[in-house]
Amino acid sequence: MITDILNIRWQDVIDIILTAILIYQLLLLLRGTQGIQILAGILILLLAYWGARRLDFFTLEWILESFVKSLLLIAIILFQSDIRRMLSRVGRRAIFPAGYSEPKILEEIANATDSLAKQKIGGLFVLKRQGKLRDIIEGGIRLDATVSRELLLTLFWPNSPTHDGAVIISGDQILAAGCVLPLSNRPDLDKALGTRHRAGLGVTEHSDAIAIIISEERGQVSLAQEGRLTMNLSRTQLLHNLNEIFTKNESTNTGWYEKISRLFEKK
């Protein structure tokens, strides 16, 4: 065994792997936030402390040593909001591994869809499942906000900057708004279907996501899944279909690897 030759225990290998995963996920969590700038500043000070010790700069070393000894407390204070968000995300996914297990989430989405349809306001919701939508999310406006009927209505209100794009939802979180989706190029589609329907179909052709499309012209609701379109759904029918997809199929189709990896997944 290689571990025997190098005198490394199997526990050490697992320890190193888990530590690397934790550090990587923390960096992903901080990416694009002010926290990454703070982390860079801390690393610079640590390098300065190491340099002061190597060069025998006693006064500078004494000052920086006080900072290093309090580093854990300082990190908790500076990153308290990021730590709270990470723990909330991990805990939420551990309790609700399928993402949409809470009936209230699907009801909020169905209620928002029904309100938009009655007012003939166009909308496009993409409900993320196991597939990655990182490129689509990064092209939109990042929100990371809790799903609510009121917020969904606001995002698609006429003249809103996010009105013409798609909203990406994962679990109880609205990840991004104003997102651009790939359009379906199927030649057999009804010519009366507009860009929203083609975008909703397109994202389901490229991923396992579910798309809800609200027609601006007719006020009709459609559901896209795996490149198939179910049209003219009532609120009750939409909610029934969503419950069938998420509260039943997700729990049986999700393997142990997906359940564990989803705890720290960066969408």
Short mmCIF file of C-alpha atoms in Angstrom, two decimals:
data_model
loop_
_atom_site.label_atom_id
_atom_site.label_comp_id
_atom_site.label_asym_id
_atom_site.label_seq_id
_atom_site.Cartn_x
_atom_site.Cartn_y
_atom_site.Cartn_z
CA MET A 1 0.00 0.00 0.00
CA ILE A 2 1.13 3.55 -0.81
CA THR A 3 -0.06 4.75 2.61
CA ASP A 4 2.15 2.15 4.31
CA ILE A 5 5.22 3.23 2.31
CA LEU A 6 4.65 6.89 3.18
CA ASN A 7 3.74 6.01 6.78
CA ILE A 8 0.34 7.69 6.42
CA ARG A 9 -2.78 6.28 8.06
CA TRP A 10 -6.04 6.02 6.09
CA GLN A 11 -7.56 8.35 8.67
CA ASP A 12 -5.00 11.00 7.69
CA VAL A 13 -5.99 10.71 4.02
CA ILE A 14 -9.68 11.17 4.84
CA ASP A 15 -8.82 14.02 7.21
CA ILE A 16 -6.91 15.86 4.46
CA ILE A 17 -9.68 15.33 1.91
CA LEU A 18 -12.42 16.57 4.25
CA THR A 19 -10.35 19.60 5.25
CA ALA A 20 -9.71 20.45 1.59
CA ILE A 21 -13.43 20.15 0.79
CA LEU A 22 -14.32 22.40 3.74
CA ILE A 23 -11.81 25.08 2.71
CA TYR A 24 -12.98 24.91 -0.91
CA GLN A 25 -16.63 25.28 0.07
CA LEU A 26 -15.81 28.22 2.35
CA LEU A 27 -14.03 29.95 -0.52
CA LEU A 28 -17.03 29.34 -2.77
CA LEU A 29 -19.30 30.79 -0.11
CA LEU A 30 -17.19 33.94 0.18
CA ARG A 31 -16.62 34.36 -3.55
CA GLY A 32 -18.11 37.58 -4.85
CA THR A 33 -18.71 38.99 -1.36
CA GLN A 34 -16.87 41.50 0.80
CA GLY A 35 -15.73 38.55 2.90
CA ILE A 36 -13.19 37.47 0.28
CA GLN A 37 -11.52 40.89 0.56
CA ILE A 38 -11.37 40.57 4.34
CA LEU A 39 -9.91 37.07 3.99
CA ALA A 40 -7.23 38.42 1.64
CA GLY A 41 -6.36 41.09 4.21
CA ILE A 42 -6.01 38.48 6.96
CA LEU A 43 -3.71 36.37 4.78
CA ILE A 44 -1.51 39.41 4.10
CA LEU A 45 -1.18 40.09 7.83
CA LEU A 46 -0.31 36.43 8.45
CA LEU A 47 2.42 36.64 5.80
CA ALA A 48 3.68 39.83 7.44
CA TYR A 49 3.82 38.03 10.81
CA TRP A 50 5.75 35.13 9.29
CA GLY A 51 8.16 37.56 7.63
CA ALA A 52 8.67 39.50 10.87
CA ARG A 53 9.61 36.30 12.69
CA ARG A 54 12.02 35.24 9.97
CA LEU A 55 13.73 38.64 9.87
CA ASP A 56 13.77 39.15 13.67
CA PHE A 57 11.62 42.32 13.59
CA PHE A 58 10.78 41.97 17.27
CA THR A 59 8.46 44.96 17.65
CA LEU A 60 6.45 44.17 14.53
CA GLU A 61 6.33 40.50 15.51
CA TRP A 62 4.98 41.39 18.98
CA ILE A 63 2.21 43.55 17.49
CA LEU A 64 1.18 40.99 14.89
CA GLU A 65 1.39 38.14 17.40
CA SER A 66 -1.43 39.72 19.41
CA PHE A 67 -3.53 39.76 16.25
CA VAL A 68 -2.73 36.13 15.39
CA LYS A 69 -3.67 34.90 18.88
CA SER A 70 -7.08 36.55 18.53
CA LEU A 71 -7.56 35.45 14.92
CA LEU A 72 -10.34 32.93 15.62
CA LEU A 73 -12.42 35.47 17.53
CA ILE A 74 -11.77 38.13 14.89
CA ALA A 75 -12.82 35.74 12.09
CA ILE A 76 -16.09 34.89 13.88
CA ILE A 77 -16.91 38.60 14.29
CA LEU A 78 -16.02 39.57 10.73
CA PHE A 79 -17.67 36.60 9.05
CA GLN A 80 -20.67 36.18 11.34
CA SER A 81 -23.22 36.84 8.59
CA ASP A 82 -21.47 34.45 6.17
CA ILE A 83 -21.16 31.76 8.85
CA ARG A 84 -24.83 32.14 9.76
CA ARG A 85 -25.84 31.85 6.09
CA MET A 86 -23.70 28.75 5.60
CA LEU A 87 -25.03 26.99 8.71
CA SER A 88 -28.59 27.85 7.73
CA ARG A 89 -28.02 26.45 4.24
CA VAL A 90 -26.48 23.21 5.52
CA GLY A 91 -29.18 22.71 8.14
CA ARG A 92 -31.99 23.43 5.71
CA ARG A 93 -30.70 20.95 3.15
CA ALA A 94 -30.08 18.29 5.78
CA ILE A 95 -33.70 18.51 6.93
CA PHE A 96 -35.22 18.97 3.46
CA PRO A 97 -32.87 17.07 1.12
CA ALA A 98 -35.26 17.23 -1.84
CA GLY A 99 -35.35 21.02 -1.70
CA TYR A 100 -39.11 21.49 -2.18
CA SER A 101 -40.40 19.20 0.60
CA GLU A 102 -42.10 22.06 2.42
CA PRO A 103 -45.63 22.39 0.95
CA LYS A 104 -45.61 26.13 1.72
CA ILE A 105 -42.85 26.72 -0.87
CA LEU A 106 -44.80 25.14 -3.71
CA GLU A 107 -47.97 26.95 -2.60
CA GLU A 108 -46.16 30.31 -2.70
CA ILE A 109 -44.98 29.55 -6.23
CA ALA A 110 -48.45 28.41 -7.32
CA ASN A 111 -50.08 31.49 -5.75
CA ALA A 112 -47.63 33.83 -7.51
CA THR A 113 -48.23 32.03 -10.81
CA ASP A 114 -52.00 32.31 -10.41
CA SER A 115 -51.80 36.04 -9.59
CA LEU A 116 -49.61 36.77 -12.62
CA ALA A 117 -51.90 34.75 -14.90
CA LYS A 118 -55.06 36.55 -13.71
CA GLN A 119 -53.40 39.93 -14.39
CA LYS A 120 -51.95 38.70 -17.69
CA ILE A 121 -48.40 39.50 -16.62
CA GLY A 122 -45.78 37.30 -18.25
CA GLY A 123 -43.48 35.25 -16.02
CA LEU A 124 -40.98 32.41 -16.11
CA PHE A 125 -39.99 30.39 -13.04
CA VAL A 126 -37.25 27.76 -13.20
CA LEU A 127 -37.26 25.27 -10.33
CA LYS A 128 -33.78 23.83 -9.97
CA ARG A 129 -33.33 20.15 -9.13
CA GLN A 130 -30.06 18.16 -9.13
CA GLY A 131 -28.58 19.58 -12.33
CA LYS A 132 -26.24 22.57 -12.24
CA LEU A 133 -27.46 25.93 -13.57
CA ARG A 134 -24.40 27.96 -12.56
CA ASP A 135 -23.85 29.64 -15.95
CA ILE A 136 -27.49 30.74 -16.13
CA ILE A 137 -27.48 31.99 -12.53
CA GLU A 138 -24.25 33.94 -12.94
CA GLY A 139 -25.72 35.69 -15.97
CA GLY A 140 -28.62 37.06 -13.92
CA ILE A 141 -29.03 39.25 -10.84
CA ARG A 142 -28.08 37.29 -7.73
CA LEU A 143 -30.67 37.50 -4.95
CA ASP A 144 -30.46 34.57 -2.46
CA ALA A 145 -33.84 35.62 -1.05
CA THR A 146 -36.60 33.54 0.55
CA VAL A 147 -39.40 32.48 -1.79
CA SER A 148 -42.59 34.50 -1.35
CA ARG A 149 -45.56 35.33 -3.53
CA GLU A 150 -45.02 39.06 -3.06
CA LEU A 151 -41.37 38.98 -4.14
CA LEU A 152 -42.10 36.84 -7.19
CA LEU A 153 -44.82 39.26 -8.27
CA THR A 154 -42.47 42.21 -7.82
CA LEU A 155 -39.77 40.62 -9.97
CA PHE A 156 -42.18 40.25 -12.90
CA TRP A 157 -44.07 43.51 -12.52
CA PRO A 158 -44.18 45.45 -15.83
CA ASN A 159 -41.22 47.80 -16.38
CA SER A 160 -39.20 45.93 -13.73
CA PRO A 161 -35.57 45.29 -14.81
CA THR A 162 -36.14 41.56 -14.24
CA HIS A 163 -39.51 41.36 -16.02
CA ASP A 164 -38.26 39.78 -19.25
CA GLY A 165 -35.86 37.27 -17.69
CA ALA A 166 -36.32 34.06 -15.74
CA VAL A 167 -36.28 33.55 -11.97
CA ILE A 168 -34.21 30.59 -10.71
CA ILE A 169 -35.57 28.92 -7.56
CA SER A 170 -33.87 26.24 -5.48
CA GLY A 171 -35.63 24.93 -2.39
CA ASP A 172 -36.98 27.91 -0.48
CA GLN A 173 -34.49 30.32 -2.06
CA ILE A 174 -34.77 32.59 -5.10
CA LEU A 175 -31.20 32.34 -6.37
CA ALA A 176 -31.30 34.85 -9.22
CA ALA A 177 -33.63 36.91 -11.40
CA GLY A 178 -33.43 38.36 -14.89
CA CYS A 179 -31.71 35.21 -16.17
CA VAL A 180 -31.39 34.37 -19.86
CA LEU A 181 -32.26 30.78 -20.79
CA PRO A 182 -31.31 28.69 -23.84
CA LEU A 183 -34.14 28.61 -26.40
CA SER A 184 -35.58 25.38 -27.73
CA ASN A 185 -34.99 24.84 -31.46
CA ARG A 186 -37.59 22.12 -31.92
CA PRO A 187 -39.19 22.52 -35.36
CA ASP A 188 -42.48 20.92 -34.27
CA LEU A 189 -43.37 23.63 -31.75
CA ASP A 190 -46.53 25.66 -32.28
CA LYS A 191 -45.64 28.88 -34.06
CA ALA A 192 -47.92 30.75 -31.65
CA LEU A 193 -45.59 29.98 -28.75
CA GLY A 194 -43.42 32.95 -27.86
CA THR A 195 -39.90 33.34 -26.53
CA ARG A 196 -40.89 32.55 -22.92
CA HIS A 197 -42.28 29.14 -23.86
CA ARG A 198 -39.23 28.33 -25.99
CA ALA A 199 -36.94 29.42 -23.13
CA GLY A 200 -38.88 27.33 -20.62
CA LEU A 201 -38.67 24.30 -22.87
CA GLY A 202 -35.01 24.99 -23.64
CA VAL A 203 -33.85 24.91 -20.03
CA THR A 204 -35.68 21.60 -19.46
CA GLU A 205 -34.03 20.13 -22.55
CA HIS A 206 -30.57 20.98 -21.19
CA SER A 207 -31.17 20.09 -17.51
CA ASP A 208 -33.55 18.31 -15.16
CA ALA A 209 -35.07 21.63 -14.05
CA ILE A 210 -38.80 22.37 -14.12
CA ALA A 211 -40.09 25.53 -15.81
CA ILE A 212 -43.37 27.36 -15.18
CA ILE A 213 -44.39 29.74 -17.97
CA ILE A 214 -47.11 32.41 -17.67
CA SER A 215 -48.33 33.76 -20.98
CA GLU A 216 -48.61 37.54 -21.19
CA GLU A 217 -51.07 37.46 -24.08
CA ARG A 218 -53.55 34.81 -22.87
CA GLY A 219 -52.82 34.62 -19.14
CA GLN A 220 -52.36 30.86 -19.39
CA VAL A 221 -50.01 28.75 -17.28
CA SER A 222 -47.78 26.02 -18.73
CA LEU A 223 -45.43 23.53 -17.13
CA ALA A 224 -42.28 22.31 -18.92
CA GLN A 225 -40.45 19.14 -17.92
CA GLU A 226 -37.87 17.14 -19.88
CA GLY A 227 -38.67 19.05 -23.05
CA ARG A 228 -42.43 18.40 -22.74
CA LEU A 229 -45.00 21.16 -22.34
CA THR A 230 -48.29 20.86 -20.41
CA MET A 231 -50.48 23.87 -21.11
CA ASN A 232 -53.59 25.61 -19.71
CA LEU A 233 -53.08 24.56 -16.09
CA SER A 234 -55.22 25.89 -13.27
CA ARG A 235 -53.67 26.74 -9.90
CA THR A 236 -54.90 23.43 -8.46
CA GLN A 237 -53.54 21.43 -11.40
CA LEU A 238 -50.17 23.21 -11.25
CA LEU A 239 -49.82 22.62 -7.52
CA HIS A 240 -50.78 18.96 -7.94
CA ASN A 241 -48.16 18.48 -10.66
CA LEU A 242 -45.46 20.21 -8.61
CA ASN A 243 -46.23 18.04 -5.59
CA GLU A 244 -46.09 14.93 -7.77
CA ILE A 245 -42.68 15.95 -9.12
CA PHE A 246 -40.95 17.17 -5.97
CA THR A 247 -42.49 15.65 -2.84
CA LYS A 248 -42.63 12.12 -4.25
CA ASN A 249 -40.16 11.57 -7.08
CA GLU A 250 -37.28 13.61 -5.66
CA SER A 251 -37.06 11.60 -2.42
CA THR A 252 -36.93 8.28 -4.27
CA ASN A 253 -34.62 9.32 -7.11
CA THR A 254 -31.99 11.05 -4.97
CA GLY A 255 -29.07 8.80 -4.09
CA TRP A 256 -26.89 8.95 -1.02
CA TYR A 257 -24.10 10.78 -2.88
CA GLU A 258 -26.47 13.52 -4.08
CA LYS A 259 -27.96 13.92 -0.59
CA ILE A 260 -24.52 14.39 0.98
CA SER A 261 -23.10 16.63 -1.77
CA ARG A 262 -26.19 18.86 -1.75
CA LEU A 263 -25.42 19.91 1.84
CA PHE A 264 -22.48 22.00 0.63
CA GLU A 265 -23.51 22.49 -3.00
CA LYS A 266 -22.78 25.89 -4.54
CA LYS A 267 -25.57 26.62 -6.93
#
